[in-house]
PDB file of C-alpha atoms in Angstrom:
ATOM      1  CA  UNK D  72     -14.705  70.732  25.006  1.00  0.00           C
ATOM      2  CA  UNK D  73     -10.636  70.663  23.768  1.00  0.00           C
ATOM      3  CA  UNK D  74      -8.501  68.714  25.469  1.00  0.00           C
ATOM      4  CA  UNK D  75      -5.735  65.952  25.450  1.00  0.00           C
ATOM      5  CA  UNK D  76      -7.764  63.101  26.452  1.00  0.00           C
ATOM      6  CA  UNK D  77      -9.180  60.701  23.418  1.00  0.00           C
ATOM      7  CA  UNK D  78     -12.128  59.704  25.824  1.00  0.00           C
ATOM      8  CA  UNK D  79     -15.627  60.940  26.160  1.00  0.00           C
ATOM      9  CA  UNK D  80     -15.565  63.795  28.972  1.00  0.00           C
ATOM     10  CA  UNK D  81     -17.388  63.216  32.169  1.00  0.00           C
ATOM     11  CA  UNK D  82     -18.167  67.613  32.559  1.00  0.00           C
ATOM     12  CA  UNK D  83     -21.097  69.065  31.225  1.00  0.00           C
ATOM     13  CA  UNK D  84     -18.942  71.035  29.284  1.00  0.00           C
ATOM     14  CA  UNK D  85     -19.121  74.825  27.320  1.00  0.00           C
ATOM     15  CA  UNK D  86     -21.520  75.787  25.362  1.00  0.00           C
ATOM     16  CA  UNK D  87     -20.566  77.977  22.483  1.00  0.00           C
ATOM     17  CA  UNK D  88     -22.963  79.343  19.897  1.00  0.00           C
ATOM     18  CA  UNK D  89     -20.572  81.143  17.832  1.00  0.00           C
ATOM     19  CA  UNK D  90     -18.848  79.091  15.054  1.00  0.00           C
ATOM     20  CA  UNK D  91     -16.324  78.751  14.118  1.00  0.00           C
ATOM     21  CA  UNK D  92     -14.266  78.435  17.184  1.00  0.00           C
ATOM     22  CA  UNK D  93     -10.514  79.320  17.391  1.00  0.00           C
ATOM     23  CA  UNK D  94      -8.245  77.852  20.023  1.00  0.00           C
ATOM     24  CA  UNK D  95      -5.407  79.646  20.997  1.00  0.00           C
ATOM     25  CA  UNK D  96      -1.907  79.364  23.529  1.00  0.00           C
ATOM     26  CA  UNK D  97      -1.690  75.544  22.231  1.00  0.00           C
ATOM     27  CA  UNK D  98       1.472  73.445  22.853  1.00  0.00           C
ATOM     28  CA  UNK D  99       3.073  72.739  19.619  1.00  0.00           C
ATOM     29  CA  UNK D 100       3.551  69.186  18.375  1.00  0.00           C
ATOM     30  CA  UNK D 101       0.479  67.870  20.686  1.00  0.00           C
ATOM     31  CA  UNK D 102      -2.483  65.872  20.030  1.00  0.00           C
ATOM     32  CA  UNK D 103      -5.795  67.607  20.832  1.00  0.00           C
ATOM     33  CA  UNK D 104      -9.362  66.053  21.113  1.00  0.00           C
ATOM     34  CA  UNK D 105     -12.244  68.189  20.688  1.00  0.00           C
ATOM     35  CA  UNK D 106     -15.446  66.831  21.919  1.00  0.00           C
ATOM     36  CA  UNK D 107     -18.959  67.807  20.214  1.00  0.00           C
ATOM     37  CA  UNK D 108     -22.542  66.719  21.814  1.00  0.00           C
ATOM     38  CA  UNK D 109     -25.665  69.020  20.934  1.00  0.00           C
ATOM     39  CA  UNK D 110     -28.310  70.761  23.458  1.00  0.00           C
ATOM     40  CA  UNK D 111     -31.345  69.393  22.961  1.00  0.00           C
ATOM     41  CA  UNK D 112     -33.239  71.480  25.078  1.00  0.00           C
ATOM     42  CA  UNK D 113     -34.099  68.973  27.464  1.00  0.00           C
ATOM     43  CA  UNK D 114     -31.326  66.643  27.107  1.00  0.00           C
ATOM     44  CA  UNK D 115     -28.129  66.435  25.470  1.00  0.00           C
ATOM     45  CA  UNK D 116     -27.141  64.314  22.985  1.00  0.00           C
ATOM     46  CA  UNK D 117     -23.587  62.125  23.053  1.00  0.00           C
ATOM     47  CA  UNK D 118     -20.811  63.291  22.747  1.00  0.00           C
ATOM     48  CA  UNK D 119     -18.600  63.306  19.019  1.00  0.00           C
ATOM     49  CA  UNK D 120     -15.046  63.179  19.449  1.00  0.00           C
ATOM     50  CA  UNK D 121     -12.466  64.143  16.966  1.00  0.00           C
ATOM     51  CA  UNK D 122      -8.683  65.338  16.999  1.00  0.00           C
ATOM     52  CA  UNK D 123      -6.148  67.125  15.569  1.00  0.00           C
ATOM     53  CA  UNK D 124      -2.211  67.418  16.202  1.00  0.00           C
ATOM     54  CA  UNK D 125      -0.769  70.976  16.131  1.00  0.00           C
ATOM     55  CA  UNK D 126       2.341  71.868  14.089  1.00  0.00           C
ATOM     56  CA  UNK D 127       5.924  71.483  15.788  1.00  0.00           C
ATOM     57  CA  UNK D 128       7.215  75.280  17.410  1.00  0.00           C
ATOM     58  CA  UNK D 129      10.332  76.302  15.392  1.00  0.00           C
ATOM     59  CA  UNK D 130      13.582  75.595  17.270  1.00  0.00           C
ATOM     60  CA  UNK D 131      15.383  78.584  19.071  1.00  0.00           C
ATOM     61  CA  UNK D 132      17.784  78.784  16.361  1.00  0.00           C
ATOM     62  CA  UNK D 133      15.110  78.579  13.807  1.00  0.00           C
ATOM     63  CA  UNK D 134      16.706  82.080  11.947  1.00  0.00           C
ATOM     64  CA  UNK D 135      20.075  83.127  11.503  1.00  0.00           C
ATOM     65  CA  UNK D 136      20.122  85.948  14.287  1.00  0.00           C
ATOM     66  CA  UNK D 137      19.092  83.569  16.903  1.00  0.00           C
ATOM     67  CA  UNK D 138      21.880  81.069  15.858  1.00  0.00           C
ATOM     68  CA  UNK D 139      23.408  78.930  18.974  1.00  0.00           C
ATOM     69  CA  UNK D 140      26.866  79.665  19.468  1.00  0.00           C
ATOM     70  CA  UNK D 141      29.416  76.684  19.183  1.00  0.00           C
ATOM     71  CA  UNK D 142      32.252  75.657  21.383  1.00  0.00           C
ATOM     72  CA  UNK D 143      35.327  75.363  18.829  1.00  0.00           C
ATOM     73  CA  UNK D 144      37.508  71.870  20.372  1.00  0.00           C
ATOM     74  CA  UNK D 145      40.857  72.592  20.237  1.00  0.00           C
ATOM     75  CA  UNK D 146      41.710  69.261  18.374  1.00  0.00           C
ATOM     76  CA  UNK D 147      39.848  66.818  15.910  1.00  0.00           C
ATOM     77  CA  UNK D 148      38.057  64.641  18.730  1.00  0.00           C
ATOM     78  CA  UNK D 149      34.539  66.623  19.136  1.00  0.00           C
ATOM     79  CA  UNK D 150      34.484  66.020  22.909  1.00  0.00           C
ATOM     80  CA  UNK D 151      32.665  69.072  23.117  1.00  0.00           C
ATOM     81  CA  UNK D 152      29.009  68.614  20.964  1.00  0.00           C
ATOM     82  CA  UNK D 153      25.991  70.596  20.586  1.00  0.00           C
ATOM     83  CA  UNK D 154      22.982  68.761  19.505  1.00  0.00           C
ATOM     84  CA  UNK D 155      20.262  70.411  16.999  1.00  0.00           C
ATOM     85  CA  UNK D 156      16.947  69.459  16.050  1.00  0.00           C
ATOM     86  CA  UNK D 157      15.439  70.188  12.316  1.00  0.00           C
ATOM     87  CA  UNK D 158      11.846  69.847  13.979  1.00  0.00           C
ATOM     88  CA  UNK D 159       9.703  72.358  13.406  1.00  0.00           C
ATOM     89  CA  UNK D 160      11.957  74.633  11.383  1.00  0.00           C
ATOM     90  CA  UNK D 161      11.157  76.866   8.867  1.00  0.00           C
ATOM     91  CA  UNK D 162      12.879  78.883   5.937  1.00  0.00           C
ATOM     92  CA  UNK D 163      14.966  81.462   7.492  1.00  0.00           C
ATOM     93  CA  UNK D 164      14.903  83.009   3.757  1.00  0.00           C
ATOM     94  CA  UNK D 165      18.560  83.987   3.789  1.00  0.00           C
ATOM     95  CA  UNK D 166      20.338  83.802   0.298  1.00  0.00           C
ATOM     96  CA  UNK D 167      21.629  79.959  -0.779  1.00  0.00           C
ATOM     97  CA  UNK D 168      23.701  78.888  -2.948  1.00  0.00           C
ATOM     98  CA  UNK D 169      21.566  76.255  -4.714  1.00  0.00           C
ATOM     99  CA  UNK D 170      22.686  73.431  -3.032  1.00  0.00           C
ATOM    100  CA  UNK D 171      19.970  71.571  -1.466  1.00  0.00           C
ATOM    101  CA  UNK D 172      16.726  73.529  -0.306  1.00  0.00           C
ATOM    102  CA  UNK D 173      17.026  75.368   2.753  1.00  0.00           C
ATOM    103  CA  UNK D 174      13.417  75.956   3.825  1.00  0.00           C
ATOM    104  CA  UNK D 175      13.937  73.638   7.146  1.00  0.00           C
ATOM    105  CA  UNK D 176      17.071  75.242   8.333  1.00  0.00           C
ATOM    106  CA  UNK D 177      18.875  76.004  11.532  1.00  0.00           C
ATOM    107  CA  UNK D 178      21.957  78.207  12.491  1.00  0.00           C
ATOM    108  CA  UNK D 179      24.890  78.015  14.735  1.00  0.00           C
ATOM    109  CA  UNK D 180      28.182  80.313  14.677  1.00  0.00           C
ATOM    110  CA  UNK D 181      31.443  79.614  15.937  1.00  0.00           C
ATOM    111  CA  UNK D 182      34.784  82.430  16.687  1.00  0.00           C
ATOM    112  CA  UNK D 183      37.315  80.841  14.582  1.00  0.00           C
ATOM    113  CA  UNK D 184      40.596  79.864  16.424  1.00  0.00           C
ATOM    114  CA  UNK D 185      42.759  78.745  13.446  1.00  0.00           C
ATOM    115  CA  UNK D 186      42.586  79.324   9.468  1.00  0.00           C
ATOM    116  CA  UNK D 187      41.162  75.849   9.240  1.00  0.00           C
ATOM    117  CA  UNK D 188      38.997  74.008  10.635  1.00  0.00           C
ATOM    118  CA  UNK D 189      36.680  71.102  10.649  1.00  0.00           C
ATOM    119  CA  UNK D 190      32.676  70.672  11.008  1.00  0.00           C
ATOM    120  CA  UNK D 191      31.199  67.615  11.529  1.00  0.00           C
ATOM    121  CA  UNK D 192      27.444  66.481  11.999  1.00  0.00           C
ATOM    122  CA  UNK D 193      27.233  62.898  13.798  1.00  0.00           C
ATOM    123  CA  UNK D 194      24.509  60.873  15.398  1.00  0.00           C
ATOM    124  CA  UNK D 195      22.078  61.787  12.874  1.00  0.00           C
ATOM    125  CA  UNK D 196      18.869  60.343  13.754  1.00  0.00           C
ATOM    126  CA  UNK D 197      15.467  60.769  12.220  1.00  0.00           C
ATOM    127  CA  UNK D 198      12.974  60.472   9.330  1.00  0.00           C
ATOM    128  CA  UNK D 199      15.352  62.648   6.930  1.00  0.00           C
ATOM    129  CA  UNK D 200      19.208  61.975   7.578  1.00  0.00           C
ATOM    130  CA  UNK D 201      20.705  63.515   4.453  1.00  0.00           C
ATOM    131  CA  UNK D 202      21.492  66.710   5.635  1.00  0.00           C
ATOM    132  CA  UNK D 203      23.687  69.768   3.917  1.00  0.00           C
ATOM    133  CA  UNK D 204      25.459  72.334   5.854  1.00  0.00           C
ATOM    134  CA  UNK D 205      26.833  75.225   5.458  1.00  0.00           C
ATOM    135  CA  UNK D 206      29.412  77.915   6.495  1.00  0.00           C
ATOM    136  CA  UNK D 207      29.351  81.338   5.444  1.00  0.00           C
ATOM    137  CA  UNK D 208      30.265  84.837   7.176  1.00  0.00           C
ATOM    138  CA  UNK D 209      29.233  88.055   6.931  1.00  0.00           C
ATOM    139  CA  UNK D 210      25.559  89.728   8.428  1.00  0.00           C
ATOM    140  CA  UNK D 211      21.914  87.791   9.173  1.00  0.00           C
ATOM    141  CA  UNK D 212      19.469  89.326   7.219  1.00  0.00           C
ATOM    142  CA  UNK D 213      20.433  89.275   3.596  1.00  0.00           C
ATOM    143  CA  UNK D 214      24.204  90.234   4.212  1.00  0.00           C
ATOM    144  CA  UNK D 215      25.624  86.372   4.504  1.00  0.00           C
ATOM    145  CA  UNK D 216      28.268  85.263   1.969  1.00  0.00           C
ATOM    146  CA  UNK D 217      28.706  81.497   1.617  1.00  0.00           C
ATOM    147  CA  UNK D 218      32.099  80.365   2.081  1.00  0.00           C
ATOM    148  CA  UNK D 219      32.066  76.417   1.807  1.00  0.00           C
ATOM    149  CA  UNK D 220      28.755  73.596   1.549  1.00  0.00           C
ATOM    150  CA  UNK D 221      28.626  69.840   1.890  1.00  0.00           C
ATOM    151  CA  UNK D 222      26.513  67.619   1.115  1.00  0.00           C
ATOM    152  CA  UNK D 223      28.678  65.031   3.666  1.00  0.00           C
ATOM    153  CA  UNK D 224      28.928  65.600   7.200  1.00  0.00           C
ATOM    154  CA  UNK D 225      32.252  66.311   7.547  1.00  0.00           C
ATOM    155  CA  UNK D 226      33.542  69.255   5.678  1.00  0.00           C
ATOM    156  CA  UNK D 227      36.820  71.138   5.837  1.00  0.00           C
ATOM    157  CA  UNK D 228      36.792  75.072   5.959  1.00  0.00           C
ATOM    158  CA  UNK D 229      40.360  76.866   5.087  1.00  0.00           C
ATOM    159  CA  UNK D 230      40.931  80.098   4.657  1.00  0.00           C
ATOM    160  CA  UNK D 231      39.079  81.704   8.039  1.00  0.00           C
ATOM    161  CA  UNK D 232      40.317  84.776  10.262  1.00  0.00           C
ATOM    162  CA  UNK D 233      40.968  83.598  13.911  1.00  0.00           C
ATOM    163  CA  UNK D 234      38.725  86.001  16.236  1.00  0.00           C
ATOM    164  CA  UNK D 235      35.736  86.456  13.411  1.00  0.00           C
ATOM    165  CA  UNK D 236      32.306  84.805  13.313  1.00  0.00           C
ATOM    166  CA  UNK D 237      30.977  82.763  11.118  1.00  0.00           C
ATOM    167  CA  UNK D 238      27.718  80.993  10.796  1.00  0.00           C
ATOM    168  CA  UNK D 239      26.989  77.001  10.255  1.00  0.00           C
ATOM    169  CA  UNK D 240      23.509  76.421   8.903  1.00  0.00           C
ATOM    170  CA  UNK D 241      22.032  73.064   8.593  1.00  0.00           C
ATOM    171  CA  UNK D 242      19.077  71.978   6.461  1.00  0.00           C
ATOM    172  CA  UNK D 243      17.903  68.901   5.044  1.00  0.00           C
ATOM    173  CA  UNK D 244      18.427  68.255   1.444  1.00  0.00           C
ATOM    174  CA  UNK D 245      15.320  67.679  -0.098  1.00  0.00           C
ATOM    175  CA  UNK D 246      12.406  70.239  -0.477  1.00  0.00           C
ATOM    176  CA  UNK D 247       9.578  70.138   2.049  1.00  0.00           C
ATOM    177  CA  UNK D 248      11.041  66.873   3.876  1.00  0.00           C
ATOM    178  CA  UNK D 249       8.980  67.641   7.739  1.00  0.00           C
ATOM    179  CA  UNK D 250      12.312  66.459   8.802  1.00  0.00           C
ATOM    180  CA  UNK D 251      12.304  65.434  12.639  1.00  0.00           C
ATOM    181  CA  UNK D 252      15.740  64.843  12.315  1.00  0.00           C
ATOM    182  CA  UNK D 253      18.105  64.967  15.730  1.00  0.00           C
ATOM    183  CA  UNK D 254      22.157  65.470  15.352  1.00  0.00           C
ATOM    184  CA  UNK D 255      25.335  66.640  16.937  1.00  0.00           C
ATOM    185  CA  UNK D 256      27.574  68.939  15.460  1.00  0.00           C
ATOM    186  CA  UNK D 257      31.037  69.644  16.251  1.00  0.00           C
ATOM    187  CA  UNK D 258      33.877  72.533  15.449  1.00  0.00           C
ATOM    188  CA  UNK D 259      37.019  70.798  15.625  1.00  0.00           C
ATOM    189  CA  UNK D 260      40.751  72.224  15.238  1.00  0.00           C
ATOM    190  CA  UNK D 261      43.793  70.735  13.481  1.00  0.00           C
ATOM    191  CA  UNK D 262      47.105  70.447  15.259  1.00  0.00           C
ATOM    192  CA  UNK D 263      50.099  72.307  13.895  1.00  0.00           C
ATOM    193  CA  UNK D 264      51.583  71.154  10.842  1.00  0.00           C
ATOM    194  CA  UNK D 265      54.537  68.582  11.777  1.00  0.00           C
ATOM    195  CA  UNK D 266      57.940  69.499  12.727  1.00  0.00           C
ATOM    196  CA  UNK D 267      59.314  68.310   9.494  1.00  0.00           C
ATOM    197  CA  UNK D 268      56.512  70.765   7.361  1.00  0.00           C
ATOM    198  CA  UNK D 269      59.550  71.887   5.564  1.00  0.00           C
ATOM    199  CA  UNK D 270      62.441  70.305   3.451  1.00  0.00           C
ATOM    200  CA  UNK D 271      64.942  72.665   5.853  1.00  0.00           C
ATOM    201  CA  UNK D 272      63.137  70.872   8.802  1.00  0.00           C
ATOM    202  CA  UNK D 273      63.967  67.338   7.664  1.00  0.00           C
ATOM    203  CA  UNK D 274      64.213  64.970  10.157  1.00  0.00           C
ATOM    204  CA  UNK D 275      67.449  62.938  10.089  1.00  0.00           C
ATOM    205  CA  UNK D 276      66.611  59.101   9.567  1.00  0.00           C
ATOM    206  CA  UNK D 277      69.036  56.390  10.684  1.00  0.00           C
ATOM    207  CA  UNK D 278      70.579  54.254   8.231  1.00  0.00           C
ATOM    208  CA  UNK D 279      70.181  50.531   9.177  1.00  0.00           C
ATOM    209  CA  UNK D 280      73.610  48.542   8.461  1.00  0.00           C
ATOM    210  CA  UNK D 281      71.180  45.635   7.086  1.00  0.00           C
ATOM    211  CA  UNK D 282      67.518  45.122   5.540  1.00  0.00           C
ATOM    212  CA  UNK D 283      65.764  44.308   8.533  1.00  0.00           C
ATOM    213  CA  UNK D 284      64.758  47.894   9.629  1.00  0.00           C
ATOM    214  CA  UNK D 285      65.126  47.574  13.040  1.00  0.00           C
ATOM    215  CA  UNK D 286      65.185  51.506  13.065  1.00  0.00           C
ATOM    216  CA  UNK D 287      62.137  53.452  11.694  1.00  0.00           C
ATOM    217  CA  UNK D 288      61.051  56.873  12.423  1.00  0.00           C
ATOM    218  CA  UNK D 289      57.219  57.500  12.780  1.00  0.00           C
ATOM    219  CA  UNK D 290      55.570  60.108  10.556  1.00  0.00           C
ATOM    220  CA  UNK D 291      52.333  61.745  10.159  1.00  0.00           C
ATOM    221  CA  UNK D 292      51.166  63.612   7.007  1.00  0.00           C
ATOM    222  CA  UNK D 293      47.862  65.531   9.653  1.00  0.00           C
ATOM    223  CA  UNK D 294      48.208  69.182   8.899  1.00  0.00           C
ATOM    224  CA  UNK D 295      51.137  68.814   6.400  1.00  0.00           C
ATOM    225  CA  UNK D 296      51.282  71.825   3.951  1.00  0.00           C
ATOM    226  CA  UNK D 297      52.564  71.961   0.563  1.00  0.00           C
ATOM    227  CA  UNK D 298      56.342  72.876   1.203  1.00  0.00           C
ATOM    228  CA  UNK D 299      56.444  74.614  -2.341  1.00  0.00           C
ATOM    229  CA  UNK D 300      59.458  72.374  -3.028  1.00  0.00           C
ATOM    230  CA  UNK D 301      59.185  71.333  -7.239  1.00  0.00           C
ATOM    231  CA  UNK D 302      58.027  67.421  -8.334  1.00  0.00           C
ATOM    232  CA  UNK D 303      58.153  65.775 -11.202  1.00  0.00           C
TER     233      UNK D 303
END
């Protein structure tokens, strides 16, 4: 008898002559007890009881055509998260670039909004928690070209055409791992580089008539450019 309960059972049973016997339509990543007793003839003998725990089912996004399509925030605070699982995932066997070892790894794509933008992986939980991902565009099924991969979590991606796809894989790092690992990831979007991006778009400070600066003017340097102006 195969079940999911680690005691003796309390039916008579099926008897099977044939061996060996295969089990099929199992649940993934679920302890199963198989329970052994012989036919005497007359009587039966007790019952033997061993178990076995079946292998995790691959995630939905286990290969690159099934990735899970992101939601791209429209600024850096990743309000808007998708969580993954590495559980059960297998080698989608599409090209790497060396990095890591990819034979546990899982796919997303986003619809770029901006040339840049930023992917982040947060609330990693798990047995493995060094993770690599990856983004890279092109066609599942041999045709992907890698465009940027980090080893941190947060990577920035320049260089992207707003309205095209691209594709995030995530894998652990090591080879082989059985990672169980849980995490969130995130697409976020810079703002606009500041008003003053340019020198012809200085702002205009106001000169204090003493040292105590009781007039400053705020700046911020997020999404500044190179203005192309010459240093020294």
């Amino acid at each position: 008898m195969l079940d999911q309960v680690a005691t003796s059972p309390t039916d008579a049973g099926t008897q099977i002559a044939a061996t060996p016997y295969t089990a099929s339509s199992l649940a993934g990543n679920t302890t199963y007890y198989f329970h052994v007793r012989n036919n005497c003839g007359s009587e039966f003998s007790t019952w033997t009881t061993g178990s076995f725990k079946t292998l995790p089912d691959p995630p939905v996004n286990d290969d690159c055509i099934d990735a899970v399509a992101l939601t791209v925030n429209t600024d850096l605070l990743c309000s808007v998260k998708t969580a993954g699982t590495l559980l059960g995932a297998t080698d989608s066997s599409e090209p790497d670039n060396g990095a890591g070892t990819p034979d546990d790894d899982v796919w997303y794509s986003f619809v770029a909004t901006a040339a840049t933008h930023r992917i982040q992986l947060s609330n990693v939980t798990g047995n493995v928690t060094n993770l690599v991902h990856e983004v890279l565009e092109g066609n599942c099924g041999g045709g992907l070209i890698s465009l940027n991969i980090s080893d941190p979590d947060t990577s920035t991606i320049s260089g992207l055409t707003p309205g095209a796809t691209y594709y995030v894989r995530v894998f652990s790092y090591g080879a082989n791992t059985k990672a169980n690992t849980t995490f969130d990831l995130c697409v976020g979007t810079f703002p606009p580089p500041p008003a003053n991006d340019d020198c012809s778009d200085a702002v205009i400070l106001t000169v204090n008539p003493d040292a105590s600066c009781a007039s400053v003017s705020p700046g911020n340097l997020t999404s500044a450019t190179d203005s192309g102006e010459g240093d020294n």
